[in-house]
mmCIF file with all atom_site columns, C-alpha atoms in Angstrom:
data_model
loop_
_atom_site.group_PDB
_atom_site.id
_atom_site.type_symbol
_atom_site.label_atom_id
_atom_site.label_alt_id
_atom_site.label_comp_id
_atom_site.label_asym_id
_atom_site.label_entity_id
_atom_site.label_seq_id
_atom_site.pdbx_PDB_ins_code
_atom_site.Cartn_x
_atom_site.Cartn_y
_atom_site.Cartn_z
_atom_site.occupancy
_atom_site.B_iso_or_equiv
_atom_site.pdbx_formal_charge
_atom_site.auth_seq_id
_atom_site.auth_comp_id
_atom_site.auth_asym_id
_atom_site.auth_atom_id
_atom_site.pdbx_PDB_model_num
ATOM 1   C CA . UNK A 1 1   ? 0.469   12.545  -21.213 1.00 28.00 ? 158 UNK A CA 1
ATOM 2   C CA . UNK A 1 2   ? 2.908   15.140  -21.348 1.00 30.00 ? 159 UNK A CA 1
ATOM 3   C CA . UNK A 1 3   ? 6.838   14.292  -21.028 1.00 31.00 ? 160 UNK A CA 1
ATOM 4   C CA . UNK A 1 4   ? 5.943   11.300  -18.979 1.00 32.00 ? 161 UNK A CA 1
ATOM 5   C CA . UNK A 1 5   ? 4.112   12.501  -16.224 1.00 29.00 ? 162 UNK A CA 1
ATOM 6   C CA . UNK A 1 6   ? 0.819   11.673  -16.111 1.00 31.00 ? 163 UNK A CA 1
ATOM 7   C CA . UNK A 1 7   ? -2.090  14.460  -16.191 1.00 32.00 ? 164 UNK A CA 1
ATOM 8   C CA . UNK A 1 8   ? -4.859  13.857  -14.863 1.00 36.00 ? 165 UNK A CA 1
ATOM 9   C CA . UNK A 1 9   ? -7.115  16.054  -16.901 1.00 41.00 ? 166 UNK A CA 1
ATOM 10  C CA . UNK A 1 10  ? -5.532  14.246  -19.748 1.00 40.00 ? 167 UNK A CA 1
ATOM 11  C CA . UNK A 1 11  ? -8.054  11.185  -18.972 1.00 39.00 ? 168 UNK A CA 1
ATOM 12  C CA . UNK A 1 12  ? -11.251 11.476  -21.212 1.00 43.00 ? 169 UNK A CA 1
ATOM 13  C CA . UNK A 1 13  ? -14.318 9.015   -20.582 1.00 40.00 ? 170 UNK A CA 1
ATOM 14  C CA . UNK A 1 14  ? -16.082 9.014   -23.975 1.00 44.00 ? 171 UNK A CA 1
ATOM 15  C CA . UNK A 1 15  ? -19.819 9.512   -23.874 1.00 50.00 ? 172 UNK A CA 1
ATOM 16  C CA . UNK A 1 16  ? -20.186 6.168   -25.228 1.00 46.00 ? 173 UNK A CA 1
ATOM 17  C CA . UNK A 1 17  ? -19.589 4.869   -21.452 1.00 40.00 ? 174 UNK A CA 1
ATOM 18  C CA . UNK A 1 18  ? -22.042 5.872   -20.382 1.00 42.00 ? 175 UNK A CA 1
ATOM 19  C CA . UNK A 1 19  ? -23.411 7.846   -17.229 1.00 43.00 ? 176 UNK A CA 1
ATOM 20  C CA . UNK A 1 20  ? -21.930 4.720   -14.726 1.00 38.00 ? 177 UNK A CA 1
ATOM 21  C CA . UNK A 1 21  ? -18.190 6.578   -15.580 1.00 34.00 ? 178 UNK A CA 1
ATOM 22  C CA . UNK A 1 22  ? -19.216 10.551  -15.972 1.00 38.00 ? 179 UNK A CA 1
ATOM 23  C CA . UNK A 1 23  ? -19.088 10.583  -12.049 1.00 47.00 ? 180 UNK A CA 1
ATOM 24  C CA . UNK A 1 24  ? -15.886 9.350   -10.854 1.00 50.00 ? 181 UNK A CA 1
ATOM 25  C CA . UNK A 1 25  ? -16.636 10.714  -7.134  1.00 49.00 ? 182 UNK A CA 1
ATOM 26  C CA . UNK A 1 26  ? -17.567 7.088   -5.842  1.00 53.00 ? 183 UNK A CA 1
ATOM 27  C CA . UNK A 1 27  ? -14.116 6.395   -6.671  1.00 77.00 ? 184 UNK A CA 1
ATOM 28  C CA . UNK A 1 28  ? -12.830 8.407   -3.452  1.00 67.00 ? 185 UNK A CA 1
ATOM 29  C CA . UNK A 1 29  ? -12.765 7.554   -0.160  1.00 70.00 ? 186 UNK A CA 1
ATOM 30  C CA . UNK A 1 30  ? -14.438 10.659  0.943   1.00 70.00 ? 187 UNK A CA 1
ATOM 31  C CA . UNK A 1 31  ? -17.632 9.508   -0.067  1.00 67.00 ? 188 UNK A CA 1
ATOM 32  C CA . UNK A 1 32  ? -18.882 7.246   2.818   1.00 76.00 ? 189 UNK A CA 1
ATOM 33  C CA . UNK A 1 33  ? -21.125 4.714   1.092   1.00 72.00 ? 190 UNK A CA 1
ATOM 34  C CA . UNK A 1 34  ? -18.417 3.584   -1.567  1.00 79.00 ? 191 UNK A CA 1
ATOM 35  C CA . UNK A 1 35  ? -16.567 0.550   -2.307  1.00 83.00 ? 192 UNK A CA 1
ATOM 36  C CA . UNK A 1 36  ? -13.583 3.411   -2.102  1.00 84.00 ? 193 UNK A CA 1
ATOM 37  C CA . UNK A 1 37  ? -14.622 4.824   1.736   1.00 87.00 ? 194 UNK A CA 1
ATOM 38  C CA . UNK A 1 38  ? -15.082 1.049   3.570   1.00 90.00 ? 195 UNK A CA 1
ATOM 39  C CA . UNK A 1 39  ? -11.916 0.211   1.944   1.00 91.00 ? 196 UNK A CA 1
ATOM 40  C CA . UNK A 1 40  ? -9.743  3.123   2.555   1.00 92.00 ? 197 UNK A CA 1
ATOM 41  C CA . UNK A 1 41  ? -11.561 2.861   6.041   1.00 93.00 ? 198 UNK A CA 1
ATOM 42  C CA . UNK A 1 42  ? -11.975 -0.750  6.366   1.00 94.00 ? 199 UNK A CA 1
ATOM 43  C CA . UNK A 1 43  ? -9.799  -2.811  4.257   1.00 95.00 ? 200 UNK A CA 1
ATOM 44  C CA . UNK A 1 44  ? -6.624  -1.006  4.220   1.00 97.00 ? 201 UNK A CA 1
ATOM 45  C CA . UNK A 1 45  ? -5.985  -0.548  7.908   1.00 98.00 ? 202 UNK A CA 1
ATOM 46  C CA . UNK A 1 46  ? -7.178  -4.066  8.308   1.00 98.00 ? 203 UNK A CA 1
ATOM 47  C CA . UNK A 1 47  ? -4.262  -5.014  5.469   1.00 97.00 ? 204 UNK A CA 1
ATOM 48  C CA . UNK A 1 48  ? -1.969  -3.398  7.371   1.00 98.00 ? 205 UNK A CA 1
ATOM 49  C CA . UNK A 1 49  ? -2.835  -5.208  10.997  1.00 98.00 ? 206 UNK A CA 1
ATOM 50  C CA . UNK A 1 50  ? -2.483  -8.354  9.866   1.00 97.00 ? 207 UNK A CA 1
ATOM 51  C CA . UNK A 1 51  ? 0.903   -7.741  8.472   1.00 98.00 ? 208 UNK A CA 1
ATOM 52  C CA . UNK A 1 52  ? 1.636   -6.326  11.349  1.00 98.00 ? 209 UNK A CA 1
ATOM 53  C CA . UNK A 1 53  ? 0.273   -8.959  13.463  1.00 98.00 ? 210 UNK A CA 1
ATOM 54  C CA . UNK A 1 54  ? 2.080   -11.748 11.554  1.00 97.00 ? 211 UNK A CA 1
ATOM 55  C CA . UNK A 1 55  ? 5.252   -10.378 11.114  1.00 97.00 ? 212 UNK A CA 1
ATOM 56  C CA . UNK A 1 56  ? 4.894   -10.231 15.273  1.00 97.00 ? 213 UNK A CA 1
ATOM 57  C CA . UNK A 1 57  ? 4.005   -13.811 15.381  1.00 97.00 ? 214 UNK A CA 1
ATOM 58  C CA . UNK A 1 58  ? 6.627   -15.600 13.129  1.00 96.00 ? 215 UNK A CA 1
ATOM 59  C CA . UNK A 1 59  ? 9.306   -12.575 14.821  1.00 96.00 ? 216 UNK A CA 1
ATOM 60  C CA . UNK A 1 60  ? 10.965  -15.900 16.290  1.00 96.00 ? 217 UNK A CA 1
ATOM 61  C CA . UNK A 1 61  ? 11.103  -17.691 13.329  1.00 96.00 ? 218 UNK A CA 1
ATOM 62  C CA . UNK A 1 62  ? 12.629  -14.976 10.991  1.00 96.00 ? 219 UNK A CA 1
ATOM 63  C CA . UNK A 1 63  ? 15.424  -13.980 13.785  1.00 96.00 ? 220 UNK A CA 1
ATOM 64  C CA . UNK A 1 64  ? 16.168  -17.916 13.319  1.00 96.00 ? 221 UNK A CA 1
ATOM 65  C CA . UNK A 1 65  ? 16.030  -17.579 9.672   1.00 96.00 ? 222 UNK A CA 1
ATOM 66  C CA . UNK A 1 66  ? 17.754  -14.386 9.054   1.00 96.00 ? 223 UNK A CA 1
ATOM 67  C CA . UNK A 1 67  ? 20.000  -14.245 12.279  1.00 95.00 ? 224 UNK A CA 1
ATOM 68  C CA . UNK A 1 68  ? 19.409  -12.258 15.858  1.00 94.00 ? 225 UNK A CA 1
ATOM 69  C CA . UNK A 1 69  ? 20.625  -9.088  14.181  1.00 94.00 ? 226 UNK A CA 1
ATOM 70  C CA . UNK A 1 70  ? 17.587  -8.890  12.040  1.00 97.00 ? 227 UNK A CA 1
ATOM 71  C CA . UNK A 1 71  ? 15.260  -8.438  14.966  1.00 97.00 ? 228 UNK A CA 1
ATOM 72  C CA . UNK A 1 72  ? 15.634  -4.760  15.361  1.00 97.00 ? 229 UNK A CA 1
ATOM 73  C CA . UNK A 1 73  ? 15.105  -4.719  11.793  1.00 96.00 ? 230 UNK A CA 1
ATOM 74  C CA . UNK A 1 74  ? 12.351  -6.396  11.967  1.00 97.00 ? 231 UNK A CA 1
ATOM 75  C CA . UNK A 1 75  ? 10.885  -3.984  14.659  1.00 97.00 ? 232 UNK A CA 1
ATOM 76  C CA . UNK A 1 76  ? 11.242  -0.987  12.662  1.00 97.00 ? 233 UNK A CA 1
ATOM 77  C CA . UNK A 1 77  ? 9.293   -2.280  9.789   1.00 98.00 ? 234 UNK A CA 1
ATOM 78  C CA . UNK A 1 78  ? 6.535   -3.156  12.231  1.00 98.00 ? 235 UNK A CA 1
ATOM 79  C CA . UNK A 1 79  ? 6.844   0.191   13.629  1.00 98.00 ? 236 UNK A CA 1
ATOM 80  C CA . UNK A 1 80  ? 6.822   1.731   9.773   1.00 98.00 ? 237 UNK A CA 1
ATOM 81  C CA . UNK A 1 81  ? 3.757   -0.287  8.944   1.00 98.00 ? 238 UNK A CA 1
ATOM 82  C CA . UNK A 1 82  ? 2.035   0.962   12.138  1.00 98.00 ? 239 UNK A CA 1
ATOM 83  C CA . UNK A 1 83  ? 2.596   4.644   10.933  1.00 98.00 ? 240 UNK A CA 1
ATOM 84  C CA . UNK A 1 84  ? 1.210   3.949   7.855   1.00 98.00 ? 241 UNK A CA 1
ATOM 85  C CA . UNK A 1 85  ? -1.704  2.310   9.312   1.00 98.00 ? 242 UNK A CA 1
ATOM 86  C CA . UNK A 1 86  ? -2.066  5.224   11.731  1.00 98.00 ? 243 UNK A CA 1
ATOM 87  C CA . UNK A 1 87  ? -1.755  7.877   8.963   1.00 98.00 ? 244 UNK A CA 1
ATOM 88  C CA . UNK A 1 88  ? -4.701  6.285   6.437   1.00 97.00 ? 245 UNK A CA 1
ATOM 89  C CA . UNK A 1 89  ? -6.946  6.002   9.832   1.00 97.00 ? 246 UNK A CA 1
ATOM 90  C CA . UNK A 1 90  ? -6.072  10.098  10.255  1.00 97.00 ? 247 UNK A CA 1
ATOM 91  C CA . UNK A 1 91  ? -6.206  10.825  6.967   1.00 95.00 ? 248 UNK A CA 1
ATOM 92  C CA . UNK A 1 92  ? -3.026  11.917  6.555   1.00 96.00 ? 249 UNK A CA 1
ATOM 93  C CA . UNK A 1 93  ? -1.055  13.663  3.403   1.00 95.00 ? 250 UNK A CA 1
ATOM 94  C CA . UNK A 1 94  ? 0.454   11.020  0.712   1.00 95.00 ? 251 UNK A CA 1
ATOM 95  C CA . UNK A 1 95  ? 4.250   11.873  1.736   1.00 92.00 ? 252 UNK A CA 1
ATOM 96  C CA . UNK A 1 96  ? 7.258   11.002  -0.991  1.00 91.00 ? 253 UNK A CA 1
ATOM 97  C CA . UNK A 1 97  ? 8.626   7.178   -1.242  1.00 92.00 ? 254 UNK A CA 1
ATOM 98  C CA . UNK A 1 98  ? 12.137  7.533   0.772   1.00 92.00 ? 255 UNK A CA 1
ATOM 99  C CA . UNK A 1 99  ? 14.015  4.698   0.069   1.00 91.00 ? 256 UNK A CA 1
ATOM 100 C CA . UNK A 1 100 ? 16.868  4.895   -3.290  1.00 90.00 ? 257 UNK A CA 1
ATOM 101 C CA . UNK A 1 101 ? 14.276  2.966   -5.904  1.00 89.00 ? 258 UNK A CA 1
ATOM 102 C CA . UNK A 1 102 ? 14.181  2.936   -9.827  1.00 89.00 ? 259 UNK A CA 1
ATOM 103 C CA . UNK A 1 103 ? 10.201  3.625   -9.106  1.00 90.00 ? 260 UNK A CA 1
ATOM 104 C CA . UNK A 1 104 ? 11.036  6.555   -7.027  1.00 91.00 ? 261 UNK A CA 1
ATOM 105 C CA . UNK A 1 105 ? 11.056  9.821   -9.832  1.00 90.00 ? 262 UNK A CA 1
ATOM 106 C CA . UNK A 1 106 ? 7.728   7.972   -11.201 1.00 91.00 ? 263 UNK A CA 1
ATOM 107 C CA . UNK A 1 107 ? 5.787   8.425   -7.499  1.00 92.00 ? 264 UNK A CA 1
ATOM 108 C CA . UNK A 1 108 ? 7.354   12.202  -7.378  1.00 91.00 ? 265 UNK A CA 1
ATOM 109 C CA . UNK A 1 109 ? 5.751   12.972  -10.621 1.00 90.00 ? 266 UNK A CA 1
ATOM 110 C CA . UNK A 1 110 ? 2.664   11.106  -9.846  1.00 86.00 ? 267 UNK A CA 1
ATOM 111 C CA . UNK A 1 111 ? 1.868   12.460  -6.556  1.00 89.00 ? 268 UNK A CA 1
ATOM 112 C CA . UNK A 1 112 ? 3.002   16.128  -7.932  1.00 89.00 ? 269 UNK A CA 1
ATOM 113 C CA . UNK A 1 113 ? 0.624   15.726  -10.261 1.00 87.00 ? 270 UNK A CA 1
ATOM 114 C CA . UNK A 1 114 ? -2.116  14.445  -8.329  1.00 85.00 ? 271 UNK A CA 1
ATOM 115 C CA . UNK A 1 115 ? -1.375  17.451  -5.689  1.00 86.00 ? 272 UNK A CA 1
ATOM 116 C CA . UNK A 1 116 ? -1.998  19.664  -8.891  1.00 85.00 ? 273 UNK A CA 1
ATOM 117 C CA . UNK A 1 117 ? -5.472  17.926  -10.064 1.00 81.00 ? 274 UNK A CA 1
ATOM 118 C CA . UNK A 1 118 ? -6.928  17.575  -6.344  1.00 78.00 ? 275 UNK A CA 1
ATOM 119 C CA . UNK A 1 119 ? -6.778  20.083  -3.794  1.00 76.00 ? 276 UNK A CA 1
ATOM 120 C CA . UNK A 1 120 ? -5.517  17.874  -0.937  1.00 81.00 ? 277 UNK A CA 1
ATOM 121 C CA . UNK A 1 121 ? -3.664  14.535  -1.575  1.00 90.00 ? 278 UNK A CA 1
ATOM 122 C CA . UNK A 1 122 ? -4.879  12.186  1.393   1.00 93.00 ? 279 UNK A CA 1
ATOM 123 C CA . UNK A 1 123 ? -5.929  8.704   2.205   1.00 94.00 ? 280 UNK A CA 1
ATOM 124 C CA . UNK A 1 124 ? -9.755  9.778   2.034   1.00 90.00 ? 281 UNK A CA 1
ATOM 125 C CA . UNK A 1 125 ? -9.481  12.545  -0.207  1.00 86.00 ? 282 UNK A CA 1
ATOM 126 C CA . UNK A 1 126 ? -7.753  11.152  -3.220  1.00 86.00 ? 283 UNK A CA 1
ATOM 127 C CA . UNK A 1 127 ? -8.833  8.328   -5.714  1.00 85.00 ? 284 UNK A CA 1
ATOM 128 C CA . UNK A 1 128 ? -8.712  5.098   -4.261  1.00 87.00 ? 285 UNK A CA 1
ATOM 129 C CA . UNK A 1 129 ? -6.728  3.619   -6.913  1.00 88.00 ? 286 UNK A CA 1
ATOM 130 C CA . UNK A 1 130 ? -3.732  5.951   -6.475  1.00 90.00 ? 287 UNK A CA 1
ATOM 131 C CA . UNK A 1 131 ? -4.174  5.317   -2.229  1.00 93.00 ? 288 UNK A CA 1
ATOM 132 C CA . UNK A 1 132 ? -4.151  1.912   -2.807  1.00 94.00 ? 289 UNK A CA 1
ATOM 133 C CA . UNK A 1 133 ? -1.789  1.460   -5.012  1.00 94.00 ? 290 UNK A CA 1
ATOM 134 C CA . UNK A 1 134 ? 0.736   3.824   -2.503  1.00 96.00 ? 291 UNK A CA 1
ATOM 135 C CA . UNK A 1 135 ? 0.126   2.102   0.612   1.00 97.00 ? 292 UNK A CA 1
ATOM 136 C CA . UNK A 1 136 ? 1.478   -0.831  -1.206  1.00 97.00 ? 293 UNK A CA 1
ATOM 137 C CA . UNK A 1 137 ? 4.270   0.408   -2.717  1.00 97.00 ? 294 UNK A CA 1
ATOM 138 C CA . UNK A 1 138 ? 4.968   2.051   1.131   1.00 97.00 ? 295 UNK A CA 1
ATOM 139 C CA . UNK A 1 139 ? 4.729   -1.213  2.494   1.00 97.00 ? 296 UNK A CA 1
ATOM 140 C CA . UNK A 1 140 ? 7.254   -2.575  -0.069  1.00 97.00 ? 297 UNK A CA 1
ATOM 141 C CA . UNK A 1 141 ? 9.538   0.196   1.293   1.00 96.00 ? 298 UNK A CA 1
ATOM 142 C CA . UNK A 1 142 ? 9.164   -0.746  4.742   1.00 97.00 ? 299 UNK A CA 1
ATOM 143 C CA . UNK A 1 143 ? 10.672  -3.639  3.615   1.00 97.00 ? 300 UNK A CA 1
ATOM 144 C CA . UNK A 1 144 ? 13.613  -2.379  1.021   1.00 95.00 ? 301 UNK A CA 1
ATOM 145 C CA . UNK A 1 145 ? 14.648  0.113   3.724   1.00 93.00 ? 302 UNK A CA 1
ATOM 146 C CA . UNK A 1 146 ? 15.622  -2.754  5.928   1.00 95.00 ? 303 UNK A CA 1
ATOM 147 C CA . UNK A 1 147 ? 19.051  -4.546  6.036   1.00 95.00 ? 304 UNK A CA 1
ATOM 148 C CA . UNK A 1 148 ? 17.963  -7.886  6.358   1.00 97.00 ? 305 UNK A CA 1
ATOM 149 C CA . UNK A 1 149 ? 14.109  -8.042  4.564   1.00 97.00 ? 306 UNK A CA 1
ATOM 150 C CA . UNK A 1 150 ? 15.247  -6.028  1.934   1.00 95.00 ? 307 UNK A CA 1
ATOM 151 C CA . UNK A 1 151 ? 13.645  -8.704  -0.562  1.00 94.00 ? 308 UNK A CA 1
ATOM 152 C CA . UNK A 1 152 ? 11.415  -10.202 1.601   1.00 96.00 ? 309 UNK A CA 1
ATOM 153 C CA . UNK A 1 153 ? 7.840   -11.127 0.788   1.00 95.00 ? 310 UNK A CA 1
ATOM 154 C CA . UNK A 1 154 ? 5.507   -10.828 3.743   1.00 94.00 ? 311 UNK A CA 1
ATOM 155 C CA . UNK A 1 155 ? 3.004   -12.959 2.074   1.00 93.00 ? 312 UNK A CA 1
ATOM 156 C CA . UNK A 1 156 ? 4.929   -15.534 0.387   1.00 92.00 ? 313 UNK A CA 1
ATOM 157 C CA . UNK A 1 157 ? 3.711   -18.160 2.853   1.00 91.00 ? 314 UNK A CA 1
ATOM 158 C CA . UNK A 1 158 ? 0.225   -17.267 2.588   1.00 91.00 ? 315 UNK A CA 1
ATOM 159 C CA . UNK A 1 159 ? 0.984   -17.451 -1.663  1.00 91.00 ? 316 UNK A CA 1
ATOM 160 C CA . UNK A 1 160 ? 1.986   -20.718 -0.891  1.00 91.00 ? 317 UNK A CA 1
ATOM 161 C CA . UNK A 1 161 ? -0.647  -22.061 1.242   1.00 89.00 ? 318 UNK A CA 1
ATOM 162 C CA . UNK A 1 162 ? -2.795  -21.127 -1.478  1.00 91.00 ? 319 UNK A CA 1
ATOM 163 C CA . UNK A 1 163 ? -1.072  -22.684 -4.530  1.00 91.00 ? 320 UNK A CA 1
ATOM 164 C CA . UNK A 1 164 ? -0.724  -25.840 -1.790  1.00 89.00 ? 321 UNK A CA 1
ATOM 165 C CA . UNK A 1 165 ? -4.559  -26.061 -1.372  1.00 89.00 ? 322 UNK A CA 1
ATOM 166 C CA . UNK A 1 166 ? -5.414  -25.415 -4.667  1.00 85.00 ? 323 UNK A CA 1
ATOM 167 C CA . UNK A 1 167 ? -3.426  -28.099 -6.396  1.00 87.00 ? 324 UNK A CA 1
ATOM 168 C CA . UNK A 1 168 ? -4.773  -30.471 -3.196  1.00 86.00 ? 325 UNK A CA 1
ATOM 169 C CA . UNK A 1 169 ? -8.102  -29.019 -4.855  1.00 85.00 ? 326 UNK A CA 1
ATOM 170 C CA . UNK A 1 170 ? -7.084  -30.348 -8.425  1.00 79.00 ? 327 UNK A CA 1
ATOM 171 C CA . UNK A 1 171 ? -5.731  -33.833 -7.060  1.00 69.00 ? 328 UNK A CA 1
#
């Protein structure tokens, strides 16, 4: 660490890990038999249709629930989570969180730093973890940048359905 930005190079493994953690590659995307490649390739995009594809579905119900205003809304977040889907599947550069956010300075100096440490910063060629980690905070500002979803959670209902069946479970 150094003035609160985070250095890579700063990370150590100590040899007492063992050989399992001297070879972080796995951890990237660009390496096509990894847990990181099927789900920066896989999992991700897959995320980010059914979002998509629900937020579609229950379009009725929300414009009922936060007025017929909110439906343009509503299509620009689809349209924001369909460029995002569209840049992992390209492998597109990490770009800078927009929206006016307390968290926004800390994903600057992250991704300035990763852009440092890594030659590209990209869906495929960056550490999953960090990819991960940014598509969902750019989902969550598909949402803040909206009027009327601004503190909506997209998968509230399926938390619910969840916590429903488990205590049905317990019962």
């Amino acid at each position: 660490m150094t003035h609160g930005k985070v250095i890579m190079s700063d990370i150590t493994i100590p040899p007492e890990a063992g050989t399992a953690f001297q070879d972080l590659k796995g951890a990237y995307g660009e390496v096509i038999r990894s847990f990181a490649y099927k789900t920066v390739k896989d999992r991700m995009p897959i995320i980010l249709t059914k979002l998509i594809d629900y937020l579609y579905r229950k379009r009725e119900v929300l414009a009922s629930r936060f007025g017929k205003e909110s439906r343009e809304d509503l299509k620009q977040i689809i349209g924001h989570l369909s460029q995002l889907r569209s840049e992992i599947q390209t492998n597109k550069p990490l770009g800078t969180i927009e929206v006016d956010s307390e968290d926004r300075v800390l994903w600057k100096q992250f991704l300035s730093a990763a852009a440092v440490e890594y030659e590209t910063v990209t869906w495929f060629d960056s550490p999953w973890l960090l990819v991960e980690c940014y598509m969902y905070r750019k989902i969550r500002e598909a949402f803040e940048g909206s009027i009327f979803f601004k503190n909506f959670d997209p998968w509230s209902e399926q938390k619910e359905n969840a916590l429903e069946a488990k205590a049905n479970q317990t019962t």
